[in-house]
Tab-separated table of C-alpha atoms and ligand atoms in Angstrom:
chain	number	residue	atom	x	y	z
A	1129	UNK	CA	134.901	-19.052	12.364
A	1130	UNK	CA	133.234	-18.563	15.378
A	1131	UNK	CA	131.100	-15.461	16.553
A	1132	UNK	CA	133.767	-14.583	19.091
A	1133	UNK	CA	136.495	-14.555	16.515
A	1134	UNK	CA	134.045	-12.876	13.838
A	1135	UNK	CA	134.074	-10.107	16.319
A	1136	UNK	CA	137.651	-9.744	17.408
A	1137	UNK	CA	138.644	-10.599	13.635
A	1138	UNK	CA	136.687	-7.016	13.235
A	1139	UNK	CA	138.025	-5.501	15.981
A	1140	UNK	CA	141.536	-6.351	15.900
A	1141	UNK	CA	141.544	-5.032	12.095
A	1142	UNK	CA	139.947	-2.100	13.124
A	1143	UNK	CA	142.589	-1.308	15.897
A	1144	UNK	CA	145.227	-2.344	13.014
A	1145	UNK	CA	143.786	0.017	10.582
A	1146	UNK	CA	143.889	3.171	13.407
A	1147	UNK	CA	147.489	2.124	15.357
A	1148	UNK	CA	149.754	0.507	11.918
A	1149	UNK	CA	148.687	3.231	8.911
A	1150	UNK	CA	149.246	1.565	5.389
A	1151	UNK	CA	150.341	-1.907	7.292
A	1152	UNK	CA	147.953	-3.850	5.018
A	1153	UNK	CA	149.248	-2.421	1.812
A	1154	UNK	CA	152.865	-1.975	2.583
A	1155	UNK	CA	153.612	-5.388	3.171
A	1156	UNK	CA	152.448	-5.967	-0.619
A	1157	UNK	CA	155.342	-4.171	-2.231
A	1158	UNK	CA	158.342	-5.049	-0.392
A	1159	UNK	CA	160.736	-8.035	-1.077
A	1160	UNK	CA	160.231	-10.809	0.997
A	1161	UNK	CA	162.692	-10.193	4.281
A	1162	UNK	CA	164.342	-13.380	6.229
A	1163	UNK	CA	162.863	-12.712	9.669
A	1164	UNK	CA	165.250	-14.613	11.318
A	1165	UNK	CA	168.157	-12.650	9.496
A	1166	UNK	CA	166.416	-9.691	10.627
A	1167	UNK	CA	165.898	-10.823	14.067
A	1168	UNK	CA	169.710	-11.999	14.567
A	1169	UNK	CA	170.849	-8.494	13.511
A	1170	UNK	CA	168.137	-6.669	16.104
A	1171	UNK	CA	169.534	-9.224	18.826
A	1172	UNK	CA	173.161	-7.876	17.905
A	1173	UNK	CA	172.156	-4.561	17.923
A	1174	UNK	CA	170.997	-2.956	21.238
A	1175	UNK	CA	169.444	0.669	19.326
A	1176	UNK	CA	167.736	-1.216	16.600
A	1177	UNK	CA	166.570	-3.760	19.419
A	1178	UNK	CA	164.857	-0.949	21.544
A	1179	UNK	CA	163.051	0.303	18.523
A	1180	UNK	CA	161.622	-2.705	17.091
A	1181	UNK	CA	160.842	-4.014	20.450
A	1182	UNK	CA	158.517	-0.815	20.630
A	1183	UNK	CA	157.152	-0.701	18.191
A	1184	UNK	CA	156.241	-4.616	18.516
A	1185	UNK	CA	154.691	-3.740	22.129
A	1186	UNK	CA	152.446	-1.182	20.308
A	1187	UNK	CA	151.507	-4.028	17.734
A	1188	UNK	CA	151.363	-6.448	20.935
A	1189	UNK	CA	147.793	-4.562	22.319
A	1190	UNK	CA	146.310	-5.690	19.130
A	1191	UNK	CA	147.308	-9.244	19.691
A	1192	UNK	CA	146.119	-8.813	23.806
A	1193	UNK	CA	142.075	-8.661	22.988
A	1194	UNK	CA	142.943	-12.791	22.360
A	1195	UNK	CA	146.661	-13.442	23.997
A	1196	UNK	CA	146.209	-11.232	26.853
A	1197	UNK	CA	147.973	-8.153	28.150
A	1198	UNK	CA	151.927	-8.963	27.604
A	1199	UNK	CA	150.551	-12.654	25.800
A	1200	UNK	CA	149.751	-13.681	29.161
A	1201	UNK	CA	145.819	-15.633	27.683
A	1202	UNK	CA	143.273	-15.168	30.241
A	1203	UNK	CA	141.168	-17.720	27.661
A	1204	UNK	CA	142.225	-21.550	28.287
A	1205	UNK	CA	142.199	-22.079	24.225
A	1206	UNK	CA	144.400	-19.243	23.134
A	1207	UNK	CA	148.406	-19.977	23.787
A	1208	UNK	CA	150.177	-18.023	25.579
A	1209	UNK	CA	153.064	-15.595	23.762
A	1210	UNK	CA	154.742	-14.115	26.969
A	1211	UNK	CA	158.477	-15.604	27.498
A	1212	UNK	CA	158.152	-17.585	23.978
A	1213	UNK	CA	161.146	-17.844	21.971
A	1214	UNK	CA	161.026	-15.190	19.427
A	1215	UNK	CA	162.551	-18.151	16.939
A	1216	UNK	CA	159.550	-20.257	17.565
A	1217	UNK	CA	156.976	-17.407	17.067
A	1218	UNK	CA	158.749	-16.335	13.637
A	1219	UNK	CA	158.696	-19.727	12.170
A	1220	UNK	CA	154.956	-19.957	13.769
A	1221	UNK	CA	154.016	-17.178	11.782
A	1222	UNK	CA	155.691	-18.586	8.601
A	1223	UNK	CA	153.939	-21.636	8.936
A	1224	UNK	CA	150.285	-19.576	9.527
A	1225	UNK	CA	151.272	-17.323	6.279
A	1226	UNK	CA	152.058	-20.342	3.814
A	1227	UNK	CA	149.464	-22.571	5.357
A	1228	UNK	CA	151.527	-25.257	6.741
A	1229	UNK	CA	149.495	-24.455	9.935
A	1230	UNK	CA	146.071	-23.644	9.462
A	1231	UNK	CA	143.914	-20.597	11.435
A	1232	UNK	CA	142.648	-18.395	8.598
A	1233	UNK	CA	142.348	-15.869	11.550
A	1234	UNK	CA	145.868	-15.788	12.142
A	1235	UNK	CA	147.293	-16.042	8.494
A	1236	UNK	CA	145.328	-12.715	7.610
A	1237	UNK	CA	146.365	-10.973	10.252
A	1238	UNK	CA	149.610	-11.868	9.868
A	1239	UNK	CA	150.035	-11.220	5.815
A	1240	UNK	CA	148.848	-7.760	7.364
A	1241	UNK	CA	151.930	-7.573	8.947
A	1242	UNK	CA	155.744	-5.532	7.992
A	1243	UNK	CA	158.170	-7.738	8.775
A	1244	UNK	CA	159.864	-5.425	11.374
A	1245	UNK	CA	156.412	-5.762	13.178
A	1246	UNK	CA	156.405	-9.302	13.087
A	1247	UNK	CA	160.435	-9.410	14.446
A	1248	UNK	CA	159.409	-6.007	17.342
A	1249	UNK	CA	156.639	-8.256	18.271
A	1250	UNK	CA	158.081	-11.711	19.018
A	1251	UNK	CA	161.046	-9.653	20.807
A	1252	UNK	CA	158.555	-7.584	22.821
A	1253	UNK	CA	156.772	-10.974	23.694
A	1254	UNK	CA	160.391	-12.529	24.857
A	1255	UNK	CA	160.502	-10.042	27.255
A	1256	UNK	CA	157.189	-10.692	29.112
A	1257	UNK	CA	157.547	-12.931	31.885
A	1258	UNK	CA	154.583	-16.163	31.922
A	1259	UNK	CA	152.681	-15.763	34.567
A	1260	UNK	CA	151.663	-19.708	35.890
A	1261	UNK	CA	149.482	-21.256	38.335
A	1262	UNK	CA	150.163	-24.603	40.699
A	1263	UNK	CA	148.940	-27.585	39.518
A	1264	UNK	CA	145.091	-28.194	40.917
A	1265	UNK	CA	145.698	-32.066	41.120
A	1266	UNK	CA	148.933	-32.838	42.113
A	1267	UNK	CA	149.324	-36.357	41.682
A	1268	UNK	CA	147.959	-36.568	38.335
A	1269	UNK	CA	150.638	-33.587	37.639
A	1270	UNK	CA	153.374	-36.139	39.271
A	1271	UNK	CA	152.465	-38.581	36.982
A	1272	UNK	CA	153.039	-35.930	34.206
A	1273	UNK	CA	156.707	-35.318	35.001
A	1274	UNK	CA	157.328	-39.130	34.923
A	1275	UNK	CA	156.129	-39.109	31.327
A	1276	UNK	CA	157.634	-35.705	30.494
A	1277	UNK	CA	160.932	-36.993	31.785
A	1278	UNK	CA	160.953	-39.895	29.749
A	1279	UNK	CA	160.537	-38.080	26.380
A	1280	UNK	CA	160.071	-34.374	25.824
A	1281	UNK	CA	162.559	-32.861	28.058
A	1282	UNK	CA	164.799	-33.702	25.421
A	1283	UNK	CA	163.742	-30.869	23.142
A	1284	UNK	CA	161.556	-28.851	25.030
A	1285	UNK	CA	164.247	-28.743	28.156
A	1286	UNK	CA	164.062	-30.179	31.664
A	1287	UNK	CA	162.221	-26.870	32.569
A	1288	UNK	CA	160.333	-26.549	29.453
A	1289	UNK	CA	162.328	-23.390	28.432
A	1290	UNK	CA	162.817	-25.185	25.392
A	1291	UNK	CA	165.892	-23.281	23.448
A	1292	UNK	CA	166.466	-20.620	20.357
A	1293	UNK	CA	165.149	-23.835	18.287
A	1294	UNK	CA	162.012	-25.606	20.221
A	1295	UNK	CA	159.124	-23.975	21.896
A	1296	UNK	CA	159.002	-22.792	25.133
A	1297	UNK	CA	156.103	-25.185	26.931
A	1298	UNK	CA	156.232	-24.377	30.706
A	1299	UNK	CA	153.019	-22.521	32.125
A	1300	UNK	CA	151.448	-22.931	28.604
A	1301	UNK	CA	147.547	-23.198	28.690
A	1302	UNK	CA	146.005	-25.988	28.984
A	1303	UNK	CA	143.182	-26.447	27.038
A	1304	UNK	CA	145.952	-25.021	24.287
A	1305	UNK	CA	148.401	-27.809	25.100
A	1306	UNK	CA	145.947	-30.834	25.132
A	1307	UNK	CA	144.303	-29.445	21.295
A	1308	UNK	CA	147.780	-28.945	20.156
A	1309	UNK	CA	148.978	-32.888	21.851
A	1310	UNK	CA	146.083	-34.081	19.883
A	1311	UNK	CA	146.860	-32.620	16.698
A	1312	UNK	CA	150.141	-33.653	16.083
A	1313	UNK	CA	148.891	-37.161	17.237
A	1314	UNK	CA	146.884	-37.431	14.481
A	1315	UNK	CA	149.831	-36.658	12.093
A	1316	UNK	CA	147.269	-35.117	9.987
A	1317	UNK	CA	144.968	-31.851	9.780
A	1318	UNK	CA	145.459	-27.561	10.493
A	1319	UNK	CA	149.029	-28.908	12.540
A	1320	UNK	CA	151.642	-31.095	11.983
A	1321	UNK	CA	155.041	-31.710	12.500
A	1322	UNK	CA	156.937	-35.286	12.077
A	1323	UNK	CA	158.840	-34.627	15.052
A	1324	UNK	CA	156.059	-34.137	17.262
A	1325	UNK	CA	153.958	-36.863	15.629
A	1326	UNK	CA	156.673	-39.277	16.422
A	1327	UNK	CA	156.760	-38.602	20.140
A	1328	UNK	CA	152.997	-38.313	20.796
A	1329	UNK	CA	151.980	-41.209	18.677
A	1330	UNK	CA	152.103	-43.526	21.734
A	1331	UNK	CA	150.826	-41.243	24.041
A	1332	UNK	CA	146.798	-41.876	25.701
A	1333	UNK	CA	144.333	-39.201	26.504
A	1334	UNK	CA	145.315	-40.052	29.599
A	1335	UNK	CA	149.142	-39.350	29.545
A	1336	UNK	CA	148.320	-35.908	27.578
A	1337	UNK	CA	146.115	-35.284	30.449
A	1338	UNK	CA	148.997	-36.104	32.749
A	1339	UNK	CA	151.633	-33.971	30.761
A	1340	UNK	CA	149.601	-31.106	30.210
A	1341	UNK	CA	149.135	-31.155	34.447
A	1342	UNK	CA	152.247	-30.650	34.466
A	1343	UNK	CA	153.206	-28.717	31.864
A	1344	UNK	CA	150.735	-26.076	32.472
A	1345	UNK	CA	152.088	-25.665	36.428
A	1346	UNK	CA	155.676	-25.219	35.528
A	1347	UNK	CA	157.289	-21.565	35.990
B	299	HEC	C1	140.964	-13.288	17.463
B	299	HEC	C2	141.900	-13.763	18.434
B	299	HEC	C3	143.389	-13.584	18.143
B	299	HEC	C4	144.090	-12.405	17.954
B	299	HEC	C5	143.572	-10.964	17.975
B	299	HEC	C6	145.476	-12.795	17.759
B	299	HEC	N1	145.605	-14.161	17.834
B	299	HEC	FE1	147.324	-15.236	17.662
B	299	HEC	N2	146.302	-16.960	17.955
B	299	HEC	C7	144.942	-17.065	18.201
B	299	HEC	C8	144.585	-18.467	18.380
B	299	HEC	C9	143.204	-19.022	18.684
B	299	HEC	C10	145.790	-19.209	18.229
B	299	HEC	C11	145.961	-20.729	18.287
B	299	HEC	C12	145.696	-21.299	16.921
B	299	HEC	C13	145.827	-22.802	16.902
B	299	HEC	O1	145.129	-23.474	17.671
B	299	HEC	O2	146.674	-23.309	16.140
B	299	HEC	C14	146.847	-18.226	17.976
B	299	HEC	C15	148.175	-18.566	17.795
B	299	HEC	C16	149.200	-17.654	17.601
B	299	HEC	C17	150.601	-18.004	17.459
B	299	HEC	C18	151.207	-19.398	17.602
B	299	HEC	C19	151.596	-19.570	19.083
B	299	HEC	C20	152.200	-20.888	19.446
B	299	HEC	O3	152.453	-21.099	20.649
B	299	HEC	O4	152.432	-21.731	18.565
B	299	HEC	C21	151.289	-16.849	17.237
B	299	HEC	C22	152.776	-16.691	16.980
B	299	HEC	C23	150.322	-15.768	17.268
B	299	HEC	N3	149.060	-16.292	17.491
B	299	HEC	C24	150.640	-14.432	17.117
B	299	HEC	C25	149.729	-13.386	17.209
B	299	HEC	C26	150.093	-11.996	17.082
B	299	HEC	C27	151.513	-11.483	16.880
B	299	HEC	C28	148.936	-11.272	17.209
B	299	HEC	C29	148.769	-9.756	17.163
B	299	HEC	C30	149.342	-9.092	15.988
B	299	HEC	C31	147.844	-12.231	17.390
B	299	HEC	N4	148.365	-13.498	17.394
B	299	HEC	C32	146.508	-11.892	17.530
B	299	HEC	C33	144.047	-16.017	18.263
B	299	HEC	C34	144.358	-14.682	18.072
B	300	HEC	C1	162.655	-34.528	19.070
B	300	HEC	C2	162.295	-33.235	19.629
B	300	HEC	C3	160.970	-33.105	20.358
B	300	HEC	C4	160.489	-33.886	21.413
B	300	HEC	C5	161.159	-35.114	22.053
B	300	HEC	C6	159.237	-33.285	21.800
B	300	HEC	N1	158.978	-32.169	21.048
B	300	HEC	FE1	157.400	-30.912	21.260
B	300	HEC	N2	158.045	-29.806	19.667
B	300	HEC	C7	159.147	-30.100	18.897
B	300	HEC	C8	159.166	-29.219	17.740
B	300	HEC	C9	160.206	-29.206	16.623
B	300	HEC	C10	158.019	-28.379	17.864
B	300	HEC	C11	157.548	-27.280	16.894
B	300	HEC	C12	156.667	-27.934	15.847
B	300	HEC	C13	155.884	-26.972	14.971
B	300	HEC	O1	156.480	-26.097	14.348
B	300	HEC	O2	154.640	-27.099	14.968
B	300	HEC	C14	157.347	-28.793	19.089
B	300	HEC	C15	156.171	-28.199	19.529
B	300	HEC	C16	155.511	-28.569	20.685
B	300	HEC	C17	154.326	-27.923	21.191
B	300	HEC	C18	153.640	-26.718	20.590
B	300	HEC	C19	154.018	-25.470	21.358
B	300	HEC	C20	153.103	-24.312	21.063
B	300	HEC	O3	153.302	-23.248	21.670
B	300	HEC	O4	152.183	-24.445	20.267
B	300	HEC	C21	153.964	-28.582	22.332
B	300	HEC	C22	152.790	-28.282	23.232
B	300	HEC	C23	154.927	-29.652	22.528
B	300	HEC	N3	155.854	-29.623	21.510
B	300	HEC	C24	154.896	-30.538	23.594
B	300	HEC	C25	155.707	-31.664	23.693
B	300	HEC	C26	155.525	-32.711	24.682
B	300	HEC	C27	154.461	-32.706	25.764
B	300	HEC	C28	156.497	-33.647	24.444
B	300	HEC	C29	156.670	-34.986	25.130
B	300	HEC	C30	155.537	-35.892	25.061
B	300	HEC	C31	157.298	-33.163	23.316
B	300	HEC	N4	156.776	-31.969	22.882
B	300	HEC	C32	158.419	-33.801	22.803
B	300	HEC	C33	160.101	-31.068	19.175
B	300	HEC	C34	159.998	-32.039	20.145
C-alpha cells in the first residue's frame, strides 16, 4: 500500500466508524443477502428506493476522499462510480470481497459494509451524472473509435453505456482504463476476466492508447 492510501485507508475508516455505527460488526452476524435480489426489489419499489439511495449518498462521502464528490475521480488512477451500472458495481464488490479482484484496500472496506449500504450506494452512484472532458488529441481519439467500433461496442454499447450486464466505459479515466486494458491483457494477476482477455489479447499499447482517447472523451 502506498502512503496516500495508508492515509485515506485511516481516514475513510475513521469517517466509517463516526457516520455507519456498528457497520463493521453488524455485517458479521447476518446471513449472507443476494445483492442483486435486493437491488431488483429496491428498483421495484419507489419508498424503499428513496431510502436506500440515502442512505448510500451518506455512505457515498466516504467513498468521495478517492472517487470524488458524486464518484466523479478528480485522480486519473481511481475509476470513476458516477452513472455506473449499479449491476456492475455489485458484482465489482463481490469480486473485491472473495478476492477474484484484488485491492486489499477495497475488500476491507467493503466486508465493512451492510448489504443495504452496498445496494443505497451503487443506486446513489447511478444517479450521478459523469462529468467528461473532449479528447486533447483528436486524431489519435479517431483512431480509437475505429478500433472501438470493430470490437467492444458489442458489449460495452455504441455509446459505452454498456447495459444492466456490462460496465458503463464512456468518460471513464484514463489512466484507470489503460491499467485496467493491461490487466486483462495479461489474462493473469489482481484482474481478470476471460471475456475481456479474449478481446484485448490482440490489442498494442498503441491501440489501448487509441481506445482509451476515446473512451475517456465520450459523454
Ligand atoms: C483510498 C481510496 C479509496 C476509497 C476511500 C474508496 N475506493 Fe473504491 N477504489 C479505489 C481504487 C484505487 C480502485 C481501483 C482498484 C483497481 O485498480 O482495481 C477502486 C475501485 C472501486 C470499484 C470498482 C469500480 C470499477 O469501475 O470497476 C468500486 C465498485 C468501488 N471502488 C467502490 C467504492 C465504494 C462504494 C467506496 C466507499 C464506501 C470506495 N470505493 C472507497 C480506491 C478507493
Ligand atoms: C464479449 C463482451 C465484451 C467485449 C466485446 C468487450 N468487453 Fe469490456 N467488459 C466485458 C465484461 C464482462 C466486463 C466486466 C469484467 C469484470 O468483471 O472484471 C468488462 C469490463 C471492461 C472494463 C472495466 C470497466 C471498469 O469500470 O473497471 C473496461 C475498461 C472494458 N471492459 C473495456 C473494453 C474495451 C476497450 C473493449 C474493446 C477493446 C471491450 N471492453 C470489449 C465484456 C466485454
Amino acid at each position: 500500500m502506498s502512503l496516500t492510501f495508508r492515509f485515506y485507508y485511516a481516514l475513510a475508516f475513521a469517517l466509517l466508524a463516526t457516520s455507519m455505527p456498528g457497520a463493521a460488526q453488524s455485517s458479521k452476524h447476518q446471513p449472507p443477502v443476494d445483492l442483486s435480489a435486493r437491488l431488483a426489489e429496491a428498483q421495484a419499489n419507489p419508498q424503499l428506493a428513496t431510502d436506500l439511495t440515502l442512505k448510500g449518498r451518506r455512505v457515498a462521502m466516504v467513498c468521495a476522499n478517492c472517487h470524488g464528490e458524486g464518484g466523479n475521480s478528480v485522480k486519473p488512477d481511481i475509476p470513476n462510480l458516477a452513472g455506473q451500472n449499479p449491476n456492475y458495481l455489485l458484482e465489482q464488490m463481490r469480486q473485491f470481497a472473495d478476492g477474484r479482484r484484488r485491492f486489499d484496500f477495497m475488500e476491507g472496506m467493503i466486508k465493512a459494509m451492510s448489504a443495504d449500504e452496498k445496494v443505497g450506494v451503487v443506486m446513489f452512484f447511478a444517479t450521478q451524472t459523469v462529468l467528461t472532458t473532449p479528447a486533447k488529441d483528436p486524431a489519435l481519439a479517431a483512431k480509437g473509435k475505429a478500433y472501438f467500433d470493430k470490437i467492444c461496442f458489442r458489449c460495452h454499447g455504441s455509446d459505452g453505456h454498456g447495459s444492466q450486464a456490462f460496465a458503463r466505459i464512456a468518460g471513464q479515466q484514463a489512466a484507470y482504463l489503460a491499467t485496467t486494458l493491461k490487466r486483462y491483457r495479461s489474462g493473469q494477476g489482481t484482474r481478470t476476466n476471460p471475456l475481456m482477455t479474449d478481446n484485448t489479447r490482440h490489442m498494442t499499447d498503441a491501440d489501448i492508447e487509441a481506445v482509451v482517447a476515446y473512451v475517456t472523451s465520450l459523454k
